[in-house]
Coordinates of C-alpha atoms in Angstrom, one line a residue:
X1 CA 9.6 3.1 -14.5
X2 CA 6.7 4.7 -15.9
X3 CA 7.1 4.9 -19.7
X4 CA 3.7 5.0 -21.3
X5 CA 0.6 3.3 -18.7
X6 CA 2.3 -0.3 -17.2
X7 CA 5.5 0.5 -17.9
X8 CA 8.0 -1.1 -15.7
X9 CA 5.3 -2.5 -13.0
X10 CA 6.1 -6.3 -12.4
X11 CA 3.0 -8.0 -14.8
X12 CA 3.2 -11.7 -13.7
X13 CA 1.6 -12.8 -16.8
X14 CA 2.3 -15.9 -18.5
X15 CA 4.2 -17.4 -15.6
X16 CA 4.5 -21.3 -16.4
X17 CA 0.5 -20.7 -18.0
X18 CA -0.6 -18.3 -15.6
X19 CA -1.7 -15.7 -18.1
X20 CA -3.8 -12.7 -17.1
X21 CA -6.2 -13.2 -14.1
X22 CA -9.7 -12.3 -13.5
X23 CA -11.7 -13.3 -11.4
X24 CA -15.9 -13.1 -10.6
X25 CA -16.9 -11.1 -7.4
X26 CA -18.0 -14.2 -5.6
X27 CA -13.9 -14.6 -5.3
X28 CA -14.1 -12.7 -2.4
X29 CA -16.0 -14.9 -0.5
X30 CA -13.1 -17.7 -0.2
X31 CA -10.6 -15.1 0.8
X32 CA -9.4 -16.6 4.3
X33 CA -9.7 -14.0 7.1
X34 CA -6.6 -15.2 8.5
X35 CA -3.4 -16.8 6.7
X36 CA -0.1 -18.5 8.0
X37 CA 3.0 -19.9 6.5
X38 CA 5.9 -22.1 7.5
X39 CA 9.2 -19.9 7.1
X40 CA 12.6 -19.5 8.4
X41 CA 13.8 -23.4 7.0
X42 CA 11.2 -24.4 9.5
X43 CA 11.6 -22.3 12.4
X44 CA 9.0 -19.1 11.8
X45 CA 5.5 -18.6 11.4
X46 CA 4.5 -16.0 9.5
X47 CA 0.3 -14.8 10.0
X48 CA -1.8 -12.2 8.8
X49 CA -5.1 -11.1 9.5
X50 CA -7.4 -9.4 6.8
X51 CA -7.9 -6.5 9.2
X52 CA -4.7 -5.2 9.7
X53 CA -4.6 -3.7 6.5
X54 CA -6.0 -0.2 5.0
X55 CA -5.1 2.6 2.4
X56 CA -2.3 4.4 2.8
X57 CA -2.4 7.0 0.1
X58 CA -4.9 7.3 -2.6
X59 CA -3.7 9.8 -5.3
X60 CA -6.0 11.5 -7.7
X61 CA -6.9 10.1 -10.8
X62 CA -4.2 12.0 -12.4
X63 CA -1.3 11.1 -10.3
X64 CA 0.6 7.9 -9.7
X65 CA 2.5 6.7 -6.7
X66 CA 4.5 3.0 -6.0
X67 CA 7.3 1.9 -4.6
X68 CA 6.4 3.1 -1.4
X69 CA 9.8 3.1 1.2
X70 CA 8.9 3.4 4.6
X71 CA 11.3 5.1 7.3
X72 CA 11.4 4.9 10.4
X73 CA 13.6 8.2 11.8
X74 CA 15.7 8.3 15.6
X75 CA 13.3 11.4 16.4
X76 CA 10.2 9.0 16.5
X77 CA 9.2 10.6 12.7
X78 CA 8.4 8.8 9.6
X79 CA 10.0 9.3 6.2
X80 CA 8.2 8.4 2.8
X81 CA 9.9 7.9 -0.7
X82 CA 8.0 7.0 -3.3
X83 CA 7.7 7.0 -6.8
X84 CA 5.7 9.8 -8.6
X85 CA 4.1 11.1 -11.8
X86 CA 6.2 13.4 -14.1
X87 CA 6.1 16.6 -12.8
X88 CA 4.6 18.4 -15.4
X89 CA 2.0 16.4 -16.6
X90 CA -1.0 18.3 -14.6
X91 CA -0.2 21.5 -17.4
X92 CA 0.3 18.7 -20.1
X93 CA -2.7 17.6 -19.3
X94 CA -4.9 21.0 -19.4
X95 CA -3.2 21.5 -22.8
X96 CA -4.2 18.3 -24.6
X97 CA -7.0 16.6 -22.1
X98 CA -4.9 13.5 -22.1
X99 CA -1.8 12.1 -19.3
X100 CA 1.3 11.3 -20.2
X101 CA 4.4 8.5 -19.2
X102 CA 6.8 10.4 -17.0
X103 CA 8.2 9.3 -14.0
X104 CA 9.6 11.5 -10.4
X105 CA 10.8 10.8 -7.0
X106 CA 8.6 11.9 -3.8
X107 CA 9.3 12.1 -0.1
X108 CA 7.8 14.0 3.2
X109 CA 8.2 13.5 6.5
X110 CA 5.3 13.1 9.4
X111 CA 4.7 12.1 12.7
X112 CA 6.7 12.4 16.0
X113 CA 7.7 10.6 19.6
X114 CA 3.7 11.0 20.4
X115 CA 2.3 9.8 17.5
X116 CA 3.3 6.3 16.3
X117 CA -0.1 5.9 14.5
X118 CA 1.6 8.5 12.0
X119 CA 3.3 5.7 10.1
X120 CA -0.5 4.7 8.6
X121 CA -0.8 7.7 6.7
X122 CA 1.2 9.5 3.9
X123 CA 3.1 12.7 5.1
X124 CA 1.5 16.0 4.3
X125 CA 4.3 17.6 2.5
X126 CA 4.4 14.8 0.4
X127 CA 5.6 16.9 -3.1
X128 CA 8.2 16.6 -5.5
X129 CA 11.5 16.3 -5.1
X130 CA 13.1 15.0 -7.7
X131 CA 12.0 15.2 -11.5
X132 CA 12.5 14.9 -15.4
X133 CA 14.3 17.2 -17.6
X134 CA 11.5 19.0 -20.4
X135 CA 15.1 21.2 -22.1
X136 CA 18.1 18.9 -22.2
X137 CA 18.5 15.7 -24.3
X138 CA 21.9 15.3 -22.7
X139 CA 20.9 15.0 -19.2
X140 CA 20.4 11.3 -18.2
X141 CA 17.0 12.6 -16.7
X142 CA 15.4 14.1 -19.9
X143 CA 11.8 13.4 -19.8
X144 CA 10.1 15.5 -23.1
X145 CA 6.9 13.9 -24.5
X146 CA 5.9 15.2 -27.6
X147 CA 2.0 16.0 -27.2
X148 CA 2.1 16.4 -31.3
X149 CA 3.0 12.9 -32.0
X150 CA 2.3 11.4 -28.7
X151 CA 5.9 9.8 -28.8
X152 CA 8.8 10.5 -25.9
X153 CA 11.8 11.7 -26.8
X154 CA 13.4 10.9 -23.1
X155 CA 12.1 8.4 -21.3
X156 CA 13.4 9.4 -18.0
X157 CA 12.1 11.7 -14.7
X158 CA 13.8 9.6 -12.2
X159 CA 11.9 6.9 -10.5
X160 CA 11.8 3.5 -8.1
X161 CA 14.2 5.2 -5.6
X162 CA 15.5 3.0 -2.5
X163 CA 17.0 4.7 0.4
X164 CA 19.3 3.6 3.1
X165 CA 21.3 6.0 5.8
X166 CA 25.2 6.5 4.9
X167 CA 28.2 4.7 6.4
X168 CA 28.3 5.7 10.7
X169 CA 29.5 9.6 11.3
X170 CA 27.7 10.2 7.8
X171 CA 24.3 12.4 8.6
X172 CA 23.0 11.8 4.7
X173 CA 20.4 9.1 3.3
X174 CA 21.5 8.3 0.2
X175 CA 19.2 7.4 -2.9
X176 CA 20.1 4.9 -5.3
X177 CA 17.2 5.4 -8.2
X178 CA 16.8 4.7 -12.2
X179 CA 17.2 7.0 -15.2
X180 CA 16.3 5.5 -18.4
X181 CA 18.6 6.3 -21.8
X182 CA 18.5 5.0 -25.0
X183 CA 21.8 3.0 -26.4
X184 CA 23.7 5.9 -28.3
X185 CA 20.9 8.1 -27.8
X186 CA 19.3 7.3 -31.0
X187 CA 15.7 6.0 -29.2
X188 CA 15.4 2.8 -30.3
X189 CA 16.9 0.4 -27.8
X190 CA 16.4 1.6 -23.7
X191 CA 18.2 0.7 -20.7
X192 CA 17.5 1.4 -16.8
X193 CA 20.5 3.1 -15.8
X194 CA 21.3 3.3 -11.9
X195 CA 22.0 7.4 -10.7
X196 CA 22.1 8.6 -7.0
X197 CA 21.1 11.2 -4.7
X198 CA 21.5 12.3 -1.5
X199 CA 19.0 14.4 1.1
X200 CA 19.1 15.1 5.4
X201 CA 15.6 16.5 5.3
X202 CA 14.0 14.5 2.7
X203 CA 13.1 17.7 1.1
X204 CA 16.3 19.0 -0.6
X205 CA 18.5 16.9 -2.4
X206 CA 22.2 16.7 -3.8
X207 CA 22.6 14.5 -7.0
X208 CA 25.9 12.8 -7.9
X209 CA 27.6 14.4 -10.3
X210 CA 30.9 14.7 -12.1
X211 CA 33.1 17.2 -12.6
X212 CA 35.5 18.6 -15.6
X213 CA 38.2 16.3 -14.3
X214 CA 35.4 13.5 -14.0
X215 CA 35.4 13.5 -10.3
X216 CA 32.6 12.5 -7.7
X217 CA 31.2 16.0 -6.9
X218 CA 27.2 16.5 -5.3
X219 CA 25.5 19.0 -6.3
X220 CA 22.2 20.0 -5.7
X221 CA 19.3 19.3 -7.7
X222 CA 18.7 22.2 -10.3
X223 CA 15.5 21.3 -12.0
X224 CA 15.7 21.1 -15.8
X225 CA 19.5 22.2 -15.1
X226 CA 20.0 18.6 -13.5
X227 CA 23.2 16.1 -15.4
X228 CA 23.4 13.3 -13.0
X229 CA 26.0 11.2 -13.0
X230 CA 25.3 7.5 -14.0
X231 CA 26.9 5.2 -11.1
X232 CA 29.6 2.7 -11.7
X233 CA 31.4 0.0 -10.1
X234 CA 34.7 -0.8 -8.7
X235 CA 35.5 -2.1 -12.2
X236 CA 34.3 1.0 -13.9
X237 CA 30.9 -0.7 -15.4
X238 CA 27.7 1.1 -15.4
X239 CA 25.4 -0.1 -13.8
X240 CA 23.0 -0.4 -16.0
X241 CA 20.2 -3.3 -17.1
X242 CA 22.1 -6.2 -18.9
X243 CA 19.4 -6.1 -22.2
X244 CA 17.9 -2.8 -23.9
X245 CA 13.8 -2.9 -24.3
X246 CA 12.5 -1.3 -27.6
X247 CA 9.2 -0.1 -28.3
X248 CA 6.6 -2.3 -28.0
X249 CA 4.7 -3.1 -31.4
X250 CA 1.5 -4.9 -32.1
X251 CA 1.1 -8.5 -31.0
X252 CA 2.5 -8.4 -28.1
X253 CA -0.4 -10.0 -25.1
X254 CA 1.4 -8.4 -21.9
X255 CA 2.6 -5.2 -22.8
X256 CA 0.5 -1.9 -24.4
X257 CA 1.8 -0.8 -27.9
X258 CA 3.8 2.3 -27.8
X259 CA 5.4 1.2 -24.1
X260 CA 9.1 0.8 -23.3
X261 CA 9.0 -2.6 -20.7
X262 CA 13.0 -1.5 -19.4
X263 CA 13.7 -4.3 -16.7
X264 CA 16.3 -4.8 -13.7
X265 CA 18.1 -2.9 -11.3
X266 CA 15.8 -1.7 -8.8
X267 CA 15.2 -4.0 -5.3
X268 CA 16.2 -2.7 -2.1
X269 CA 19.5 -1.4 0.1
X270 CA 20.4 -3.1 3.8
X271 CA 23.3 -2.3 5.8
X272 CA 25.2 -4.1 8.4
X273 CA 28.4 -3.1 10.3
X274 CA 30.5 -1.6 7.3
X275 CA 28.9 -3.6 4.2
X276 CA 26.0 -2.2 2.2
X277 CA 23.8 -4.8 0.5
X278 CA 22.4 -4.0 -3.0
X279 CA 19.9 -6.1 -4.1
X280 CA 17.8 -5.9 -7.4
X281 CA 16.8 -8.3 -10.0
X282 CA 17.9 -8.3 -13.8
X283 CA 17.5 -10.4 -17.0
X284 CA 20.9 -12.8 -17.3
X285 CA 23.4 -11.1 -19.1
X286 CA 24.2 -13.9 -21.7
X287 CA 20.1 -15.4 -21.3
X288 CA 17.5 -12.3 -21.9
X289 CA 15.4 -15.5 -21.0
X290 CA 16.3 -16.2 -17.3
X291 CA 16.7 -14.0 -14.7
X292 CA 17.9 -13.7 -11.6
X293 CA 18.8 -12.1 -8.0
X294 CA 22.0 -10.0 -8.3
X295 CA 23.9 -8.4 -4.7
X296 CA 26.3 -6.1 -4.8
X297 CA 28.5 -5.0 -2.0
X298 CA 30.0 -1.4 -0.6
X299 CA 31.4 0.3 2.3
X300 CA 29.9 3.1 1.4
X301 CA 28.2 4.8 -1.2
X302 CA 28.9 8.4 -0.7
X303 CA 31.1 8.8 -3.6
X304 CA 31.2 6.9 -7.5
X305 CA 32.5 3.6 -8.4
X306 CA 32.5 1.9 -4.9
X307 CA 29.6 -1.1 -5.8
X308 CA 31.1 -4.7 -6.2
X309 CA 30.2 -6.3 -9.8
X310 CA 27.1 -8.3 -9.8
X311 CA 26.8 -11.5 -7.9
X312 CA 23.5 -13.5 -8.6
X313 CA 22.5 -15.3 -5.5
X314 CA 19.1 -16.9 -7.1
X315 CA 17.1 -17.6 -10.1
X316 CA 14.2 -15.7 -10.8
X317 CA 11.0 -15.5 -12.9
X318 CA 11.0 -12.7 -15.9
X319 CA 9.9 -9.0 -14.3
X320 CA 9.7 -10.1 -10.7
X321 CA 10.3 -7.6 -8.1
X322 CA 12.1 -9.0 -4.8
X323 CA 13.2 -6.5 -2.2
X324 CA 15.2 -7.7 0.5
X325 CA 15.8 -6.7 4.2
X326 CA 17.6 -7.4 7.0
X327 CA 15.4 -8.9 9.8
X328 CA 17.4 -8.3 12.9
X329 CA 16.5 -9.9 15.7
X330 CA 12.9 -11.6 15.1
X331 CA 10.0 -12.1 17.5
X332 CA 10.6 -16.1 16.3
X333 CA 14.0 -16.0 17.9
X334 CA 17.3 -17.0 17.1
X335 CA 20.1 -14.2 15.0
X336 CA 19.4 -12.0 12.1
X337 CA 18.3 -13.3 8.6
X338 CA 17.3 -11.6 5.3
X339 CA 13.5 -11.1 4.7
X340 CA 12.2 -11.5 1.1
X341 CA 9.6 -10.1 -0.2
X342 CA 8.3 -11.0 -4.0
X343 CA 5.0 -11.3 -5.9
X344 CA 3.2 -14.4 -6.4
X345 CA -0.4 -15.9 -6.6
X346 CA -2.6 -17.6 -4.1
X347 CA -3.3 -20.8 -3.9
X348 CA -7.2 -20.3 -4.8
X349 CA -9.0 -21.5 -8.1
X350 CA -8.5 -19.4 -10.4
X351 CA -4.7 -18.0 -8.2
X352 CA -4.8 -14.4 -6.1
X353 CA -2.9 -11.6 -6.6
X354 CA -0.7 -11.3 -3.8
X355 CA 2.7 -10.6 -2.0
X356 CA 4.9 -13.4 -0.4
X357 CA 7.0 -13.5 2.1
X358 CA 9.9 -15.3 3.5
X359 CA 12.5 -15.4 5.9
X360 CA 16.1 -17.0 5.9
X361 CA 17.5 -19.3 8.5
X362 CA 20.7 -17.2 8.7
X363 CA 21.9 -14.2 6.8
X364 CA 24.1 -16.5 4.6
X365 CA 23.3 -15.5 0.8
X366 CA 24.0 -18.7 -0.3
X367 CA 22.8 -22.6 0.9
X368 CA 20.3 -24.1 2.2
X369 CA 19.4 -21.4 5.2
X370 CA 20.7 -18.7 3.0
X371 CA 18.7 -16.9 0.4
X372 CA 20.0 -18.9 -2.4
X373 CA 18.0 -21.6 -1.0
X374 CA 14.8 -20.1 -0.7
X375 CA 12.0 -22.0 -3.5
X376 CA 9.8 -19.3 -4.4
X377 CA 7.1 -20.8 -5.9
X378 CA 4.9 -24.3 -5.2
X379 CA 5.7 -26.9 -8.0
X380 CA 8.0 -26.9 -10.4
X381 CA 9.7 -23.9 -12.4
X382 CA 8.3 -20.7 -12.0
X383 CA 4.4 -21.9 -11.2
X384 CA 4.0 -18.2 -9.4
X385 CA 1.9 -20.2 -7.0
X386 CA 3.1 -20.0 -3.4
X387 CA 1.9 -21.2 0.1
X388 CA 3.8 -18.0 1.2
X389 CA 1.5 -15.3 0.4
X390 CA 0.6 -13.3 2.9
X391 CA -3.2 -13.5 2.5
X392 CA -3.5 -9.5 1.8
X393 CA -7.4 -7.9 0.4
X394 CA -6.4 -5.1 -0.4
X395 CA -9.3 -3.7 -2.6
X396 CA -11.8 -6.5 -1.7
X397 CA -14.4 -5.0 -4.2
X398 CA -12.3 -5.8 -6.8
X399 CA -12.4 -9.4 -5.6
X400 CA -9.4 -10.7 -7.4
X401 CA -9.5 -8.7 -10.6
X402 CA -6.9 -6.1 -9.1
X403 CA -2.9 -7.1 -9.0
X404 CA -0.9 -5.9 -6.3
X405 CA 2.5 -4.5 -7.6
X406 CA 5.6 -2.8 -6.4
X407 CA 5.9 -3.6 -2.9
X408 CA 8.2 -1.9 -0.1
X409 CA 8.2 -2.2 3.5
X410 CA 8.9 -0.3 6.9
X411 CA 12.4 0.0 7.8
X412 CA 15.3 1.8 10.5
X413 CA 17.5 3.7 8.8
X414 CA 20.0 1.6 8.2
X415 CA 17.2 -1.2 5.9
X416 CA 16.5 -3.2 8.5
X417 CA 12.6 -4.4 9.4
X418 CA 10.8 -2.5 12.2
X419 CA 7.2 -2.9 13.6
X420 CA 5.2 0.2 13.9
X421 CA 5.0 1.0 17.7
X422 CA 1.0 0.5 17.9
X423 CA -1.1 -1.2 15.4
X424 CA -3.8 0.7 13.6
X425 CA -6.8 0.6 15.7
X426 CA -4.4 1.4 19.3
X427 CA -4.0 -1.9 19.5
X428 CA -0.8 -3.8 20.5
X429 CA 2.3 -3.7 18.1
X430 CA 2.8 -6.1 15.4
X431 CA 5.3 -8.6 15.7
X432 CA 6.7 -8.9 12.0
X433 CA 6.4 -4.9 10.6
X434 CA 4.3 -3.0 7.8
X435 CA 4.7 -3.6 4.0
X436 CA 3.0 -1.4 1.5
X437 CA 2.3 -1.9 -2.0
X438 CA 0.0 -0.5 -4.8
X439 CA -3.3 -1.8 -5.9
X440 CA -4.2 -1.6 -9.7
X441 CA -8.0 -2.0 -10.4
X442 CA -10.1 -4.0 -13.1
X443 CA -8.6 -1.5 -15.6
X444 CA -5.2 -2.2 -14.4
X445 CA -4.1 1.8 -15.0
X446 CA -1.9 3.2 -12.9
X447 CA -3.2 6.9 -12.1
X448 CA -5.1 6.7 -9.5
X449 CA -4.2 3.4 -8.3
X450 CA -4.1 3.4 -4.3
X451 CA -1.5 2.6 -2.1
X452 CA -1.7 0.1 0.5
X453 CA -0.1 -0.7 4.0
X454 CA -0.4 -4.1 6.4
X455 CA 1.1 -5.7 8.9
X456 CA 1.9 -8.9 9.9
X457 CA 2.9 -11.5 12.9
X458 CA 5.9 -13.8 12.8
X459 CA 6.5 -16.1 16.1
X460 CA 8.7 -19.7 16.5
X461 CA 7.2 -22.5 15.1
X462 CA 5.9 -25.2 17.5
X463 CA 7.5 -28.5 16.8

């Protein structure tokens, strides 16, 4: 979430010595034009080529825009969720010539049957859809910044929404996203907290609400009028990170003074047959100093309180993002298996910025083909080195000085991987998919920062 400038992006500082990177401009001259990677316990190969990439958005300097969600419809059109600036920061800005932390959710529609090169480019009616309240400190949304004393007093707006298609016979997509609260409401200690919405067009939405008699009801969104309902689980927990985040104060090397670094919760949805697969990452409940891979499980999500309690299914480094996705039916052959994506470094002198990728034997969570045995990183502990990266330029002025954060991918309805039908230039259709992520400069600010798309290749491995 967007709390004051890096708030909430995944900064892989200090990762077993890894502190922050830059790098010269000559960097760019040892950037491979093609890259590969042993995957799949042994059985994929995973390539990318430097030109298969491009911008797929670039805001304006004023607004943001991450956690880019890809979909592909049944009608041949593309929907796009994202996360977005707070809605009324263009008027706080005229007013006091300065931005301001907020956070929204995003989504358009474009494309059709005849034009599979829409999936390159960010819908038109790309707008707001989902935002902060500026008039009620009840509302688990309220998102008022003071431009007096520059401090919040919500730190909310919605934001890092992931969207999978409801349970068969069910005609909604259904949004699992975070709201961000203070413990007791006194603005000291802050928590992501896990709401949900619903939408059939991508441009109206229903939030989950409860009733007098504390019943599941929708509703749709009212604007400032908007009291979402914080999800639960079958056991009646919120769902909620496992460790508040208070202000940042001087001293601190990774985050800015005055920011509120909330972590966990937000990954990615998958469905297959009747389960739903919830994946996010979190700090350990009993160890703020580990983390880990959590899954939880549902039939459905259409009403409250149907998410399984937290099973972790891998350890993790400290603010990593990892979205997973079903990969059904791979150009390498064999059955399904989960696809994991995460941030990590290149193996260059200084490391890369980068996204990795891997691929499961099987679609087992746990073992050796499962994604419990997945080692993310080369060497021991959490090096944030990996021979998996996927080689991506991104902005190849920057040369290395940029970090690529908050990655998403391309996906059916239901949260499994799906190539685009053509590849950018006409040419013949990938045979992985499309991932997207966004690209913060030398100055490492958020407004402005462009979001990417590329493809990639997977195929068996030769023996």
């Amino acid at each position: 979430m967007l709390r004051y400038i890096l708030g909430a992006l995944v900064l892989v500082a200090a990762w077993d010595g890894i502190s922050v990177l830059r790098l010269h401009a000559r960097q760019a001259a040892l950037l491979p034009a093609r890259t590969c990677a042993t995957t799949g316990d042994g059985t994929l190969r995973v390539c990318h080529t430097a030109a298969d990439e491009g911008i797929y958005y670039r805001p304006a300097a004023w607004q943001v825009a991450y956690n880019t969600q890809i979909i592909a419809l049944d009608d041949g059109r593309y929907a796009t969720v994202l996360h977005g600036e707070a809605r009324d920061l263009p008027a706080y800005g005229a007013a006091t010539h300065r931005l301001r932390p907020g956070d929204s959710i995003k989504s358009g529609v474009t494309g059709g049957p005849h034009d599979p090169a829409a999936v390159y480019h960010v819908p038109g009616d790309l707008d707001w859809r989902i935002w902060g309240s500026l008039t009620d400190p009840h509302s688990l949304l309220y998102d008022r910044f003071d431009p007096a004393t520059s401090g919040p007093s919500g730190l909310s707006g919605g934001g890092n929404p992931m969207m999978v298609r409801g349970a068969a016979g069910d005609p909604y997509f259904y949004v699992l996203y975070l709201a961000v609260a203070s413990d007791g409401g006194r603005g000291e200690a802050w928590r992501n907290i896990l709401v949900e919405a619903r939408t059939r067009d991508f441009l109206h939405y229903d939030l989950l609400q409860r009733d007098t008699a504390a019943r599941s009801v929708w509703v749709a969104f009212a604007g400032d009028a908007a009291r979402p309902a914080a999800v639960v689980d079958t056991a009646g927990q919120l769902i909620e990170s496992n460790h508040p985040a208070r202000v940042t104060g001087p001293g601190d090397p990774h985050h800015p003074v005055g920011s509120v670094n909330t972590q966990g919760v937000f990954g990615s949805l998958a469905r297959i047959g009747t389960t739903l697969y919830y994946f996010y990452t979190d700090q350990d409940p009993a160890v703020p100093t580990r983390s880990h891979l959590y899954v939880r499980t549902a039939p459905d999500i259409a009403t409250n309180g149907r998410l399984s309690p937290p099973r972790a299914v891998l350890d993790v480094a400290p603010e990593m993002l990892i979205r997973v996705a079903r990969a059904a039916g791979t150009a390498g052959g064999g059955g399904d298996r989960w696809a994991v994506f995460y941030n990590c470094f290149r193996r260059l002198a200084p490391p890369v910025s980068d996204i990795c990728l891997q691929y499961t034997r099987d679609l087992a969570l746990d073992g050796p083909g499962g994604i419990g045995g997945l080692v993310l990183f080369d060497g021991p502990g959490f090096s944030g080195v990996s021979r998996h990266a996927l080689g991506l330029t991104g902005d190849a002025a920057a040369a290395g000085a940029s970090l690529k954060i908050q990655q998403f991918y391309l996906s059916t309805p239901a949260g499994a991987l799906v190539r685009p039908r053509v590849r950018a230039d006409g040419g013949p259709a990938p045979t992985g998919g499309l991932l997207t992520w966004t690209e913060l400069g030398r100055d490492w600010s958020i407004f402005g920062a462009p979001v990417y798309w590329a493809v990639w290749d997977v195929s068996p491995e030769r023996p």
